[in-house]
Tab-separated table of C-alpha atoms in Angstrom:
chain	number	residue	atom	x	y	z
I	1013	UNK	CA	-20.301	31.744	-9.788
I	1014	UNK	CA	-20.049	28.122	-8.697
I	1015	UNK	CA	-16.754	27.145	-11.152
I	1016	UNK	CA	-16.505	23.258	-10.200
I	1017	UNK	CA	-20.178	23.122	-10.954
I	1018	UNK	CA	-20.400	25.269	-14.255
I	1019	UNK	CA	-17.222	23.025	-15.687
I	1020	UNK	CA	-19.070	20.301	-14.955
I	1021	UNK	CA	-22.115	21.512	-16.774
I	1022	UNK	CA	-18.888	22.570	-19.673
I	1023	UNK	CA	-17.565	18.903	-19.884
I	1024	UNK	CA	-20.357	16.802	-19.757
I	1025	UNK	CA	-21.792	18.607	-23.119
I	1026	UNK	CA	-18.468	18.414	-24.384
I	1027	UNK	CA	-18.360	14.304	-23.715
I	1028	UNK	CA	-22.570	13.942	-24.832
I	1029	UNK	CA	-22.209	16.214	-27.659
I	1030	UNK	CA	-26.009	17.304	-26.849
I	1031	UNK	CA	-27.530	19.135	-24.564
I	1032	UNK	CA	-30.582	17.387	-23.776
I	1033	UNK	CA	-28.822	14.099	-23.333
I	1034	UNK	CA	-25.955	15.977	-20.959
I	1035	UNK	CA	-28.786	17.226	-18.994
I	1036	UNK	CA	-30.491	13.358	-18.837
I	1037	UNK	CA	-26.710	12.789	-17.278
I	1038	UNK	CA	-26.572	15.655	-15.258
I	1039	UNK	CA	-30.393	14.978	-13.736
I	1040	UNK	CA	-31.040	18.112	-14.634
I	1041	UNK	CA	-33.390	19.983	-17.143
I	1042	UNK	CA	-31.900	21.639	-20.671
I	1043	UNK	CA	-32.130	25.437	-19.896
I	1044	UNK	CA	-30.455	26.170	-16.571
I	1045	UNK	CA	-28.049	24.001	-18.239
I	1046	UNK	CA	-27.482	25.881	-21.381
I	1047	UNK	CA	-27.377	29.206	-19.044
I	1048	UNK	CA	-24.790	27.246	-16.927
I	1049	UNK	CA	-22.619	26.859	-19.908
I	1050	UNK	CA	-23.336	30.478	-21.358
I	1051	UNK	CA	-22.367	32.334	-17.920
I	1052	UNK	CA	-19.087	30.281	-18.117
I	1053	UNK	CA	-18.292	31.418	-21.474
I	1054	UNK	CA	-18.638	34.840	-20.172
I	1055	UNK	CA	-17.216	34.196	-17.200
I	1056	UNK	CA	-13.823	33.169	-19.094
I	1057	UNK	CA	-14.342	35.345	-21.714
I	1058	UNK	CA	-14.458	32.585	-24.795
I	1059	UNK	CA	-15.819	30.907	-26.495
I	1060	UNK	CA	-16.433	27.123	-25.485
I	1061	UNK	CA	-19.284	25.319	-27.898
I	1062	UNK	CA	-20.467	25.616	-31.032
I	1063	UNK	CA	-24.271	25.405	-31.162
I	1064	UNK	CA	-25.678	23.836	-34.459
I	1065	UNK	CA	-28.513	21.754	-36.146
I	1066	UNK	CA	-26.256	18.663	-35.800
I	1067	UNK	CA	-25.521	19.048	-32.156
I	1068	UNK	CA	-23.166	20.979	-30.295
I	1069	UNK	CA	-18.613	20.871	-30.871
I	1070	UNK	CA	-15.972	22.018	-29.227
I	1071	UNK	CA	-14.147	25.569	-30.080
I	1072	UNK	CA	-10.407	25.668	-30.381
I	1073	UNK	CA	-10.804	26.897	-26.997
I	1074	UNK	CA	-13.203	24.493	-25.780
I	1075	UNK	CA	-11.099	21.783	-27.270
I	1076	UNK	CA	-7.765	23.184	-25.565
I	1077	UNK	CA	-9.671	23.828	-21.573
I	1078	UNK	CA	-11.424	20.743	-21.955
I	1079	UNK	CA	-8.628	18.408	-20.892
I	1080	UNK	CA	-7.793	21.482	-17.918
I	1081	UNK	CA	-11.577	21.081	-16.742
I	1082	UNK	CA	-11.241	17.458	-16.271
I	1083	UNK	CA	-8.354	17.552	-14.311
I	1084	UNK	CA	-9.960	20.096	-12.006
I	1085	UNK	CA	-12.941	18.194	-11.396
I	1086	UNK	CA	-10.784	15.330	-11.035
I	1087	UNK	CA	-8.301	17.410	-8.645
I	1088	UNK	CA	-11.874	18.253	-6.808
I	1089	UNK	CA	-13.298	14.859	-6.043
I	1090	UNK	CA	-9.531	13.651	-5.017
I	1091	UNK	CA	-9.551	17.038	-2.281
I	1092	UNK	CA	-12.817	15.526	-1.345
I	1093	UNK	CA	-12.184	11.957	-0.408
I	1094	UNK	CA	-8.886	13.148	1.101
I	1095	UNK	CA	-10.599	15.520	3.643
I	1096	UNK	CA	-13.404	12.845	3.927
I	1097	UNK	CA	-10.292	10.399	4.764
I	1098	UNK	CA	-8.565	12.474	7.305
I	1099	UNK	CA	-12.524	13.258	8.743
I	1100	UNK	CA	-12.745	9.248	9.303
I	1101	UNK	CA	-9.335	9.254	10.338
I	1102	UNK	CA	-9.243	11.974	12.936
I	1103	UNK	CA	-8.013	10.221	16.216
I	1104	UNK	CA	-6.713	7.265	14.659
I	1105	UNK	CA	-3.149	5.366	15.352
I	1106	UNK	CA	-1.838	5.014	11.800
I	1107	UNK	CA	0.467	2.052	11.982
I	1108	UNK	CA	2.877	0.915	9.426
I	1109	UNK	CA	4.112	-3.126	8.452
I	1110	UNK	CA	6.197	-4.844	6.079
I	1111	UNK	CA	4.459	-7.551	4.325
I	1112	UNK	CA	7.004	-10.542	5.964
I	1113	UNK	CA	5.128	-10.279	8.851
I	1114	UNK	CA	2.015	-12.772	8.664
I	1115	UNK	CA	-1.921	-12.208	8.958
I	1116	UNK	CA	-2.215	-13.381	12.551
I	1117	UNK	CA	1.005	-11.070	13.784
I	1118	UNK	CA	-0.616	-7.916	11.804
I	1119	UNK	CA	-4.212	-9.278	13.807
I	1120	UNK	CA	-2.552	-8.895	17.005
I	1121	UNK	CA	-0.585	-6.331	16.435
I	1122	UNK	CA	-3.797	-4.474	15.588
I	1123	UNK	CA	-5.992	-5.691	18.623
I	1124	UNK	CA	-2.640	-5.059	20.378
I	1125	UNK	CA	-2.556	-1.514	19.692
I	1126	UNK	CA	-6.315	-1.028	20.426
I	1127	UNK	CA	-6.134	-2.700	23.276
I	1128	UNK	CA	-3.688	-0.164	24.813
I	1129	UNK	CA	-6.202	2.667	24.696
I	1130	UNK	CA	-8.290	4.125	27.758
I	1131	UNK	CA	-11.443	3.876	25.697
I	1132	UNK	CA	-10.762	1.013	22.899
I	1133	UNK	CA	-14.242	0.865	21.517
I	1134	UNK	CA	-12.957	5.075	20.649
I	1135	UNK	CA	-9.985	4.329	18.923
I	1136	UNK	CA	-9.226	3.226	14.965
I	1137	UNK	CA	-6.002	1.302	14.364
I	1138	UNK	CA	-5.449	1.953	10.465
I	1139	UNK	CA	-2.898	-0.860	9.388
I	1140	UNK	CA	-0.439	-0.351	6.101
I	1141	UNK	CA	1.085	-2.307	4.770
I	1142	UNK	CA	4.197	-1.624	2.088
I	1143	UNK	CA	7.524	-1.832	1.554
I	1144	UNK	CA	10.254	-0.725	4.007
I	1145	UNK	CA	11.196	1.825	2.050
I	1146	UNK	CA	7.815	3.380	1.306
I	1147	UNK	CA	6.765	3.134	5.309
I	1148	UNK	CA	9.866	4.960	6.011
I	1149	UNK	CA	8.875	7.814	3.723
I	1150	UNK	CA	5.649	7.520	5.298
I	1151	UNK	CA	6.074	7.969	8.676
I	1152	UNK	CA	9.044	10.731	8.022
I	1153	UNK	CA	6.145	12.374	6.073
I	1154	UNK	CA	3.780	12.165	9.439
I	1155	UNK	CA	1.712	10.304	7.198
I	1156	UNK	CA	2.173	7.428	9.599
I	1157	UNK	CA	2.515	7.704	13.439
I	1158	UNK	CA	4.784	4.346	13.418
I	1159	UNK	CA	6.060	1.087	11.280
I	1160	UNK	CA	7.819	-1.853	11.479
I	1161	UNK	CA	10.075	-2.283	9.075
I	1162	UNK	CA	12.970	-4.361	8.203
I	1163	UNK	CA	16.538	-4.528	9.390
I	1164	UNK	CA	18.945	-3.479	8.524
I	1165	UNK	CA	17.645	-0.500	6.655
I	1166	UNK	CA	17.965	3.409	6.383
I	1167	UNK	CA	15.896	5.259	8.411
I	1168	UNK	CA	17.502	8.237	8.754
I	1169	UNK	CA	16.257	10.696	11.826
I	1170	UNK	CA	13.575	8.333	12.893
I	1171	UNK	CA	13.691	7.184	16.362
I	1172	UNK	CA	13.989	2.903	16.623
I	1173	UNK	CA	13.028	0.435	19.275
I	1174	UNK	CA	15.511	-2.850	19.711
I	1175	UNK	CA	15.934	-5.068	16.373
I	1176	UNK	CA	13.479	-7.741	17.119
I	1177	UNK	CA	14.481	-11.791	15.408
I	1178	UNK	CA	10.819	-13.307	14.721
I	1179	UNK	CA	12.010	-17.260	13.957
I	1180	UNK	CA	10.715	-18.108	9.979
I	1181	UNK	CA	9.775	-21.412	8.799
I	1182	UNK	CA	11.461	-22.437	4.857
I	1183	UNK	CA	8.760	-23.667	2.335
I	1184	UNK	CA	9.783	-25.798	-0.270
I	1185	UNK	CA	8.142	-27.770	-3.283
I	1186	UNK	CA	6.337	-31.026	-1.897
I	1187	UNK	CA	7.946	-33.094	-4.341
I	1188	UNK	CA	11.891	-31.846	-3.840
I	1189	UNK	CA	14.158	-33.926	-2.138
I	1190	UNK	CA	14.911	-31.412	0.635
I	1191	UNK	CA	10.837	-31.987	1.625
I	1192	UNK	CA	11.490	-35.968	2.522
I	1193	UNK	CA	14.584	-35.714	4.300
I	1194	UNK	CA	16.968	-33.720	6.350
I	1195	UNK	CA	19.403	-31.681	4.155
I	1196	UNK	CA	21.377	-28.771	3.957
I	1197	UNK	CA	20.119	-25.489	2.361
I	1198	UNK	CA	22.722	-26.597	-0.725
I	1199	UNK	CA	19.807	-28.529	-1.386
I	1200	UNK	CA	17.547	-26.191	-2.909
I	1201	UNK	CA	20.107	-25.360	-5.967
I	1202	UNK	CA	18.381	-24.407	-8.648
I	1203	UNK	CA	15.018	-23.340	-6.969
I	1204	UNK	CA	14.805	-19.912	-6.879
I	1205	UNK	CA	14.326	-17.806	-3.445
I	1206	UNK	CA	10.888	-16.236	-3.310
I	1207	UNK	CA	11.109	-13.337	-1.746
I	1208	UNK	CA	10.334	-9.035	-1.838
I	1209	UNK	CA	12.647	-7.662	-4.199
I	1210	UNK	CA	14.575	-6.026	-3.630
I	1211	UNK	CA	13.997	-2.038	-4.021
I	1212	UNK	CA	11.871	-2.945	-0.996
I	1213	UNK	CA	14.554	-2.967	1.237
I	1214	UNK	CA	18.139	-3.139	-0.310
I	1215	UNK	CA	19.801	-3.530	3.192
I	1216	UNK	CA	17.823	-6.491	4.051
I	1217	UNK	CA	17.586	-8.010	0.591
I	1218	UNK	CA	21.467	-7.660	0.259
I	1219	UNK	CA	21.678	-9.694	4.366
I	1220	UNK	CA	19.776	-12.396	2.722
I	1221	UNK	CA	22.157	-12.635	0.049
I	1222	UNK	CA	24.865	-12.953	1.820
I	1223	UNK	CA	23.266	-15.599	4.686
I	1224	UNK	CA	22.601	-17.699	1.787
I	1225	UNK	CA	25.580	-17.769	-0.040
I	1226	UNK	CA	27.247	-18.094	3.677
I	1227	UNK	CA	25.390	-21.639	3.798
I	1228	UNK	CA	26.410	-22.611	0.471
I	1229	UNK	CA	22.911	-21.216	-1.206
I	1230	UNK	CA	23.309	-18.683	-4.808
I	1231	UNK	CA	19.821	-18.702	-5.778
I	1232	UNK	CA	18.057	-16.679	-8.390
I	1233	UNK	CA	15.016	-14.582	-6.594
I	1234	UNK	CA	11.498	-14.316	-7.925
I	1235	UNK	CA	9.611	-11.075	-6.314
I	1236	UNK	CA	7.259	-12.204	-3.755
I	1237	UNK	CA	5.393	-9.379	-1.859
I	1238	UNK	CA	3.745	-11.805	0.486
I	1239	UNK	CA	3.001	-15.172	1.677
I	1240	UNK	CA	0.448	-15.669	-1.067
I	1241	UNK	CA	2.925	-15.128	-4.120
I	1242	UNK	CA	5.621	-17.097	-1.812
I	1243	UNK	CA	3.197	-19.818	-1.599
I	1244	UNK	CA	2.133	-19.877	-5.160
I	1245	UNK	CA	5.906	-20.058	-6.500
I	1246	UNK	CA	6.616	-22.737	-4.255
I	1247	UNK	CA	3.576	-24.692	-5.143
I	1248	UNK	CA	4.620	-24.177	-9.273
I	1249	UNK	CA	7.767	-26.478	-8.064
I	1250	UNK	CA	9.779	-22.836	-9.051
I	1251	UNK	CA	10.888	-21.821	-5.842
I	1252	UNK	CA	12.018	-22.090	-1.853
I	1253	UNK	CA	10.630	-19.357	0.590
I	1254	UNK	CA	10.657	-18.499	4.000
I	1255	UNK	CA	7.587	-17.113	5.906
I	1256	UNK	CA	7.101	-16.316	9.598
I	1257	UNK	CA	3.927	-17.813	9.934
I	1258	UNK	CA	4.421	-21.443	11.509
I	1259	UNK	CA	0.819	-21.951	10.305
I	1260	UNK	CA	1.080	-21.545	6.776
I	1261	UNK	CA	-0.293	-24.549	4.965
I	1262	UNK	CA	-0.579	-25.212	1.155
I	1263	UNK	CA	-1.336	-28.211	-1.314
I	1264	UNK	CA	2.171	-29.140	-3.273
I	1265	UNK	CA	3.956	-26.704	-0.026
I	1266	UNK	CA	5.920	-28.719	2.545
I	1267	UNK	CA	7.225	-26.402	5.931
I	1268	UNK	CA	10.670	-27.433	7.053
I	1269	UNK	CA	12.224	-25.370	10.166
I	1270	UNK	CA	14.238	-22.700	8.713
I	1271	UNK	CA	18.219	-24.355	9.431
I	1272	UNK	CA	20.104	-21.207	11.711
I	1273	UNK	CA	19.093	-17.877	13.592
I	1274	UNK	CA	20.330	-16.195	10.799
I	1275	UNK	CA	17.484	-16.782	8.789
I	1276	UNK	CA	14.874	-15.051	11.183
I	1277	UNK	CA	12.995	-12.216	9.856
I	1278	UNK	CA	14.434	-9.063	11.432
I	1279	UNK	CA	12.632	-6.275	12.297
I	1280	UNK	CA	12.410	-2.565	14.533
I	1281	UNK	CA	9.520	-0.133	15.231
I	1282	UNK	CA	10.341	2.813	13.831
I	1283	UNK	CA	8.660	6.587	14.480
I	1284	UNK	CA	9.229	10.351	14.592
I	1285	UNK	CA	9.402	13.234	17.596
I	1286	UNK	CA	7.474	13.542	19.267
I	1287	UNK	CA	6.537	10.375	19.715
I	1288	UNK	CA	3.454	8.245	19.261
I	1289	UNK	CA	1.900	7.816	22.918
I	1290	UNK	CA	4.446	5.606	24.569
I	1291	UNK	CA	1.214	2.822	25.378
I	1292	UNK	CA	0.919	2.462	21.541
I	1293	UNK	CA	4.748	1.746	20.870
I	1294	UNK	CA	4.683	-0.769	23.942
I	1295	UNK	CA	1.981	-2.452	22.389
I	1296	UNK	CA	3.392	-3.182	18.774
I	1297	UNK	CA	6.824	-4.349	20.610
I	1298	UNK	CA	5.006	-6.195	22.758
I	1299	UNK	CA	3.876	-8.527	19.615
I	1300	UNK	CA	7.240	-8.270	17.931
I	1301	UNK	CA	9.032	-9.462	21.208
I	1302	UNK	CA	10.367	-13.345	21.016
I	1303	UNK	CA	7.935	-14.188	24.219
I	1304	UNK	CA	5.335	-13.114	21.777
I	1305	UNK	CA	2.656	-16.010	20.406
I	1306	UNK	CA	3.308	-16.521	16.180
């Protein structure tokens, strides 16, 4: 007996109440679906439906598996689009960023990557992005073959390439005073930092902390996870922000250069043994190196 098919045949009567109108959902006709539901009964040995003039209810049985049958079918269609995922997949370099780094660096990084390859027109890059934390999990997991994440962070038994300083530009509210002139970053006080918060990447968060206060800067910090929420903060006259894209343009944003080294966004390519093939790593480093176009 087909048992994913017969509890679907189970739980769309249960959710129509009818058969005729779980069959018009089913596109099927009325009796193979009525013997669908019967051989399940027997199969399980109860009871499911009641079968009356005024439609069809639930058993206490029925009423108790019903909930159990969705989350099989469920369970079934998520097996499903996983295997059809790793099918796609199969062959792919699965690489891993933190969302500090901008569109165009991701771009290259990706055309970077595919580049590298014998046959490019053969080979998928599949970019994710997420927090430090989570990409670490990821590619401990094998679920990624490499990421770049921030530094400093935990990373455990993962093998890292050279911390890499990519130079960040500070974004400020049009109309604050730091936008028309030159001034320290005691300037900002009371804006707060937009930045990722920091269960994305304590180590890191906790460096910018510190550089800050270091220049004279305690600001509050609003959770950015990108240059768009960054952007949008700033633009609200709420907050400063730094971004690594020396592009980045808004209405009611002003870019100032980013005062110190200290304030570059730091970063390593991180991966587990054995190793991803050594043209991919070269590649991503490649784009994270300072000779590297922003």
């Amino acid at each position: 007996m087909d048992l994913l098919r017969h509890l679907r045949f189970f739980v769309a009567v249960a959710e129509e109440g009818h058969f005729g109108h779980a069959a018009d959902r089913l596109g099927m006709t009325q009796p193979p679906l009525s013997q669908g539901v019967q051989r399940l009964e027997t199969k399980l040995g109860v009871t499911l439906l009641t079968r009356g003039s005024r439609g069809v209810g639930l058993t206490t049985a029925g009423a108790e598996l019903l909930p159990r049958a969705r989350a099989l079918l469920d369970g079934a269609e998520q097996f499903e689009e996983e295997a059809r995922r790793q099918r796609e997949n199969r062959g792919a370099v699965r690489v891993g960023v933190v969302a500090a780094l901008s569109d165009r660096q991701v771009a290259a990084l990706t055309a970077a990557v595919r580049a590298a390859a014998p046959d490019p027109a053969a080979r998928t890059v599949i970019i994710t992005t997420a927090s430090t934390v989570d990409l670490v999990d990821a590619v401990t997991a094998g679920r990624l073959d490499c990421a770049v994440v921030h530094h400093p962070a935990l990373i455990g038994a993962l093998q890292a390439g050279p911390v890499r300083k990519i130079p960040r530009s500070l974004l400020v509210p049009a109309d604050h005073p730091a936008a028309r002139r030159k001034q320290s970053l005691r300037s900002l006080a009371g804006l707060a930092c937009a930045t990722a918060p920091r269960s994305h990447g304590t180590a890191a968060f906790d460096l910018l902390v510190d550089t800050l206060r270091i220049k004279g800067l305690d600001p509050d910090f609003l959770p950015a996870a990108g240059d768009r929420d960054a952007l949008t903060a700033v633009a609200a006259g709420r907050a400063f922000a730094l971004t690594t894209d020396p592009s980045l343009e808004a209405s009611g944003v002003t870019r100032l250069q980013a005062p110190g080294e200290d304030l570059a966004l730091r970063v390593r390519l991180v991966w587990q043994e054995p190793a991803p093939p050594d043209d991919v790593l070269a590649a991503v480093e490649a784009v994270l190196s300072p000779a590297a176009p922003r």
